[in-house]
Short mmCIF file of C-alpha atoms in Angstrom, two decimals:
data_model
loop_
_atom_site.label_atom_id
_atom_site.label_comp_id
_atom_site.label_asym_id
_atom_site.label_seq_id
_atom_site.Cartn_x
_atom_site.Cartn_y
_atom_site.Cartn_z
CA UNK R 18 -66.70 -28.92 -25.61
CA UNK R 19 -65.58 -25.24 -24.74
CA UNK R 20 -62.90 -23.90 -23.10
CA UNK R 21 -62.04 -21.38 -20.95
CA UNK R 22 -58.49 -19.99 -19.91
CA UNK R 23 -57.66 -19.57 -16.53
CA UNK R 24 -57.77 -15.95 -15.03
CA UNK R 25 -55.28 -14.63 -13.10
CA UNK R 26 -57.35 -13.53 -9.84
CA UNK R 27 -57.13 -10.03 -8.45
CA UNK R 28 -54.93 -11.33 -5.93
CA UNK R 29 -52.22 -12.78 -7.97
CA UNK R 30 -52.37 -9.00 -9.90
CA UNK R 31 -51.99 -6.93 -7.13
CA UNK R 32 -48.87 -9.29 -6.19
CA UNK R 33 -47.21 -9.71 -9.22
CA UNK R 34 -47.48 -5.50 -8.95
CA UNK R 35 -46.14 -5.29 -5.47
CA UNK R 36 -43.69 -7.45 -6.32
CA UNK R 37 -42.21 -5.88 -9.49
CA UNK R 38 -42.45 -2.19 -7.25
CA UNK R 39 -40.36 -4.25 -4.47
CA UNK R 40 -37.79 -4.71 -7.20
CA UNK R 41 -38.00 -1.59 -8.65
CA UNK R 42 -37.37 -0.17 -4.91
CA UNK R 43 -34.45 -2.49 -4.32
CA UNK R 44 -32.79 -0.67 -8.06
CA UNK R 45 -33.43 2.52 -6.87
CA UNK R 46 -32.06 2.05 -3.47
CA UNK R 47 -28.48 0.89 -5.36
CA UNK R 48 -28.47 4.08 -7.10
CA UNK R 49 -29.85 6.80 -4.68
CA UNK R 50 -29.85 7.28 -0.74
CA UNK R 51 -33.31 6.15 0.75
CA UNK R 52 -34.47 9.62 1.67
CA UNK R 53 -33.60 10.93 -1.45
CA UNK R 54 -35.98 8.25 -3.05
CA UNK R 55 -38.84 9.08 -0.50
CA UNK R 56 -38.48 13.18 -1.50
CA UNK R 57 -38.29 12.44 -5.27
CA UNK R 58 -41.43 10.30 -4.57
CA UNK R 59 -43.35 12.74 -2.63
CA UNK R 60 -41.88 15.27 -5.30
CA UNK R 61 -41.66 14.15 -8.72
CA UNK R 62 -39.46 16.89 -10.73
CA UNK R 63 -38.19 19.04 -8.05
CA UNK R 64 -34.87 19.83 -7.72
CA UNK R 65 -32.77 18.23 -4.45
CA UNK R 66 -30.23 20.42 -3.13
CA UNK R 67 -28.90 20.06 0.55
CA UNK R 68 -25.70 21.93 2.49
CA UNK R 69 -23.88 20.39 4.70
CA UNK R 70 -21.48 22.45 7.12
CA UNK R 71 -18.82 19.83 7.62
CA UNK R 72 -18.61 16.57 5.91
CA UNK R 73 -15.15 14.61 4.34
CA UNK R 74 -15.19 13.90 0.49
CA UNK R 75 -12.71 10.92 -0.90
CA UNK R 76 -11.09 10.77 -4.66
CA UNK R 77 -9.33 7.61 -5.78
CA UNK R 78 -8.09 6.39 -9.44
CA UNK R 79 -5.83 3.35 -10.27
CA UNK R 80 -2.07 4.94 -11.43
CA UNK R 81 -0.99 3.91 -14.66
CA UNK R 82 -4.36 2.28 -15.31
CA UNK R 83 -3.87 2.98 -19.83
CA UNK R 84 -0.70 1.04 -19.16
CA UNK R 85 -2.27 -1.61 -16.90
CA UNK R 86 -5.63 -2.24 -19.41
CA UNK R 87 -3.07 -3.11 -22.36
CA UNK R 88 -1.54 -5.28 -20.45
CA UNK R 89 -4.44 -6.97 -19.58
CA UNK R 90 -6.63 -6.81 -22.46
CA UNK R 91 -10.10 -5.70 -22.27
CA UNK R 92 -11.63 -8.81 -21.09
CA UNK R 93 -9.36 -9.09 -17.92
CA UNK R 94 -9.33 -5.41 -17.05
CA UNK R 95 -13.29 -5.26 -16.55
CA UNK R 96 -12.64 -8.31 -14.33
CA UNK R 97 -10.01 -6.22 -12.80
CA UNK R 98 -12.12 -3.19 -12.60
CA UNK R 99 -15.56 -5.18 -11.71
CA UNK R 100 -14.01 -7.31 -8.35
CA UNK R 101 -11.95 -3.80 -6.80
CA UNK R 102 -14.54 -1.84 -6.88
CA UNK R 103 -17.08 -4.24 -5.68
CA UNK R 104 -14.52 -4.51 -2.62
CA UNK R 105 -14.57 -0.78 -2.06
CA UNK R 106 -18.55 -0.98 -2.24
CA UNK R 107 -18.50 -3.47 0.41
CA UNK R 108 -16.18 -1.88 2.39
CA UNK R 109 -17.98 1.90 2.22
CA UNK R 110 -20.74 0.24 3.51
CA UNK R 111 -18.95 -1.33 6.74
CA UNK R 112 -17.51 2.36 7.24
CA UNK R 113 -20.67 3.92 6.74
CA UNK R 114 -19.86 5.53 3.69
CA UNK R 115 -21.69 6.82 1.21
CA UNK R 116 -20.70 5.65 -2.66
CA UNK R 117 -21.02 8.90 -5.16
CA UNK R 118 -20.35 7.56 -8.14
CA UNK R 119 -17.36 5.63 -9.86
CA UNK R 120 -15.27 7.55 -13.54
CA UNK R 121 -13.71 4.17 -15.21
CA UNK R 122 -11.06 3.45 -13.02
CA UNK R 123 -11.83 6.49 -10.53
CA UNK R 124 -13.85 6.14 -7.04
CA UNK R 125 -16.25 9.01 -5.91
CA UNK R 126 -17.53 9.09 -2.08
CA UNK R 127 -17.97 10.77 1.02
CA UNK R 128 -19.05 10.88 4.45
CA UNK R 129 -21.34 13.15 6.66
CA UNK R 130 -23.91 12.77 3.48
CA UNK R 131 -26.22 12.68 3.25
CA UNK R 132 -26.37 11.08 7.40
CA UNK R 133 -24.00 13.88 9.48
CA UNK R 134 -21.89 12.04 11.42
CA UNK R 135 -19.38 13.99 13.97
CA UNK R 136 -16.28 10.87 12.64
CA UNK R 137 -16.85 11.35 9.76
CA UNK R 138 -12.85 12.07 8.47
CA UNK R 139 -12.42 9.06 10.75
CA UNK R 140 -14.75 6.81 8.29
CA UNK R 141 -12.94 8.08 5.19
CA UNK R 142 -9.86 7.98 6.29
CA UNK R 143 -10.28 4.23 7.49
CA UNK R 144 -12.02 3.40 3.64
CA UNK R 145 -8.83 4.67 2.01
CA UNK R 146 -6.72 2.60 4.13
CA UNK R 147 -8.63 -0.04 3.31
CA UNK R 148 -8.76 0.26 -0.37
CA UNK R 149 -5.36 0.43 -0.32
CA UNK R 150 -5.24 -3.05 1.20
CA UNK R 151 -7.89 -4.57 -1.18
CA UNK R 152 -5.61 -3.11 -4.00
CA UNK R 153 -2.79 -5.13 -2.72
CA UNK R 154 -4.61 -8.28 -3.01
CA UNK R 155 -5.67 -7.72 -6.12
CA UNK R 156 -1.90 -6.74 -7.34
CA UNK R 157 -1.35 -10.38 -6.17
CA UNK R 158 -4.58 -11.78 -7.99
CA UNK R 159 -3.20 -10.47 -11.53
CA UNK R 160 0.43 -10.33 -11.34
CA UNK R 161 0.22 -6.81 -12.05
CA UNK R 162 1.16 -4.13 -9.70
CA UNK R 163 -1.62 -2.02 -8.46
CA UNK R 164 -1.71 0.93 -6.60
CA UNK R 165 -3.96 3.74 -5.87
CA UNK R 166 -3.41 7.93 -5.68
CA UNK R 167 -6.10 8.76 -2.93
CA UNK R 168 -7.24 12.36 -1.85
CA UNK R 169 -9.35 13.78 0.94
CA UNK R 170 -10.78 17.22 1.70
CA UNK R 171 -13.11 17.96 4.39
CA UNK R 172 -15.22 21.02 4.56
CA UNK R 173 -18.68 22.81 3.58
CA UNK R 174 -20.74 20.46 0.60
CA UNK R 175 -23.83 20.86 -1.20
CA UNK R 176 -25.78 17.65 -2.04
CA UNK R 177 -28.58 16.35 -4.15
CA UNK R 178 -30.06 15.43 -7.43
CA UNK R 179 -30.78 17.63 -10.26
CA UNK R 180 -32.38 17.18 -13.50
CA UNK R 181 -34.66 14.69 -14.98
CA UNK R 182 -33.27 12.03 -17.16
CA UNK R 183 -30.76 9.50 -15.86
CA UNK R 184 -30.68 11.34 -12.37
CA UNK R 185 -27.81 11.01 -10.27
CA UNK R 186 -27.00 12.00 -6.09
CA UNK R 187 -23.93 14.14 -6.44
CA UNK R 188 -22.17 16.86 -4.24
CA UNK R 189 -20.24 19.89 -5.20
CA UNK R 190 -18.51 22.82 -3.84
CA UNK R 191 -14.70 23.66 -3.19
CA UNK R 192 -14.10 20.84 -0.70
CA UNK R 193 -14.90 18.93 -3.93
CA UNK R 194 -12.85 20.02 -5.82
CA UNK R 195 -10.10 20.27 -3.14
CA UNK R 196 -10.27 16.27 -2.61
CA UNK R 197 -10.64 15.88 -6.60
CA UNK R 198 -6.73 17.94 -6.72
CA UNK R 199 -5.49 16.41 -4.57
CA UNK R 200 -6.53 12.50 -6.21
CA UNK R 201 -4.14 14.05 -8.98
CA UNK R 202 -1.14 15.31 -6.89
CA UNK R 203 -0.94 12.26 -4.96
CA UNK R 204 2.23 9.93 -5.77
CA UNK R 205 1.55 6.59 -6.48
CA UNK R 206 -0.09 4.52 -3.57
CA UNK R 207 -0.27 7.72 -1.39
CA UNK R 208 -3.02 9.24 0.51
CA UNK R 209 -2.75 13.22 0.35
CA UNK R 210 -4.90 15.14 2.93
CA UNK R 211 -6.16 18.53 3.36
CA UNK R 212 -5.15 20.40 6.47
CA UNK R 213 -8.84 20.55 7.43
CA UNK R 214 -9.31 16.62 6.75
CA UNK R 215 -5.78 16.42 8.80
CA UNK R 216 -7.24 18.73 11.50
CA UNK R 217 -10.12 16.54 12.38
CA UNK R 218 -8.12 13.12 12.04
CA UNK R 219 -6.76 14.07 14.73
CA UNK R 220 -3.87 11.96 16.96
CA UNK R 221 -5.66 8.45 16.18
CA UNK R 222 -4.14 8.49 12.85
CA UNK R 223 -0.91 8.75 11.39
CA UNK R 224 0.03 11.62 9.03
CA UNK R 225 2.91 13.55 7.75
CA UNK R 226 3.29 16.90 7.07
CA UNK R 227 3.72 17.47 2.61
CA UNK R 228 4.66 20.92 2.51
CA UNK R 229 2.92 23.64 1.11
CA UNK R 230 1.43 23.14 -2.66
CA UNK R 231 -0.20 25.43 -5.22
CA UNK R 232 -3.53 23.84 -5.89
CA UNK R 233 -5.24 25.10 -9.12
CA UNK R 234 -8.13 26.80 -8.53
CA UNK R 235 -7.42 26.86 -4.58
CA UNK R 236 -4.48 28.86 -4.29
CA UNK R 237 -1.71 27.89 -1.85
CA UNK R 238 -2.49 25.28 0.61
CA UNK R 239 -0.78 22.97 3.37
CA UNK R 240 -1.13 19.40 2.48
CA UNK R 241 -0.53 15.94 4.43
CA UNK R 242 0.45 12.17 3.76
CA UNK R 243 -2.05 9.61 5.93
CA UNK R 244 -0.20 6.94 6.58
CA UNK R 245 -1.77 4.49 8.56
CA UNK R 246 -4.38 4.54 12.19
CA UNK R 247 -3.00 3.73 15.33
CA UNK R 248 -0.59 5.57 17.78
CA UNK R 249 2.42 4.66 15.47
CA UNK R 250 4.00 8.50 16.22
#
């Protein structure tokens, strides 16, 4: 009696193939914009660099966050760290925001990239308000106070993905760097601004006027605290 094993038909190939580039896709679209994915495609190797005239760039860390992961221990701080910044995923998306990239306890993004968009201050300024909220609630999940240091520059950025292994979207230039300053100047659960990223808020939002600050790097510039949206002048 022989026997003979059942062949997989070309049908069932070509979707088990379709199917495991469908989840490849879906990776690759949590790690990379979706035009970026089409140009690497249609361009395998070649450097992507973009410049963008005007776009708002956002910088956030946890204060005191050494003090906070003792406290915790290890397993509870990845917990911690794992539910807040799935919030501020979610809520980048409902703003239209584009994640960068996240530094342990620090939050990368920015808007008018790689999409221009003519609110886009408006966006990021709304996304640190609300990250500010979501790390209220989860000061009240853990017991432990939370609170962020939050800074935004808006300005001139260059955009894209360079190199070959591990590949990441990033942006760089001075409003970069502006927004990354002022993350570190920022008092505890305080939004600093730059006077361009104040500038284009314009009267919808709240904000206070900081004085001027040396800014390494920068030199001398004016810098403001956001405070909240609404007409609350």
């Amino acid at each position: 009696m022989s026997f003979t094993a059942p062949v997989s038909s070309s049908a069932e190939r070509l979707m088990r193939v379709e199917q495991a580039l469908a989840e490849t896709q879906a990776v690759l679209a949590k790690i990379l914009p979706d035009f970026v994915i089409e140009r690497l495609k249609a361009a395998p190797g070649q450097p992507i660099i973009d410049t963008y005239d005007n776009a708002s760039v956002l910088f956030a860390d946890i204060t005191g966050f050494v003090g906070i992961s003792k406290r915790l221990g290890g397993e509870r701080t990845i917990k911690l760290l794992n539910q807040l910044i799935r919030e501020f995923d979610e809520l980048a998306t409902l703003h239209g925001v584009e994640k960068i990239k996240t530094m342990g306890d620090g939050y990368m993004a920015v808007s008018g990239v790689p999409r221009t968009s003519a609110d886009h201050c408006q966006r990021l300024a709304r996304l640190a308000l609300d990250m500010q909220t979501a790390a209220e609630r989860a000061s009240k999940r853990t017991g432990v106070t939370i609170k962020l240091r939050i800074g935004i520059a808006a300005g001139p950025v260059m955009a894209g993905v360079i190199g070959f292994n591990k590949f990441a979207y990033d942006i760089w230039g001075d409003t970069v760097n502006h927004a990354s300053r002022l993350e570190k100047m920022a008092p505890s659960g305080q939004i600093l601004l730059s006077e361009e990223a104040n500038k284009q808020l314009g009267s919808s939002f709240f904000t206070r006027a900081r004085g001027s600050t040396q800014i390494r790097g920068l030199g001398k510039r004016q810098t403001w605290v956001l405070d909240g949206e609404g007409a609350l002048h």
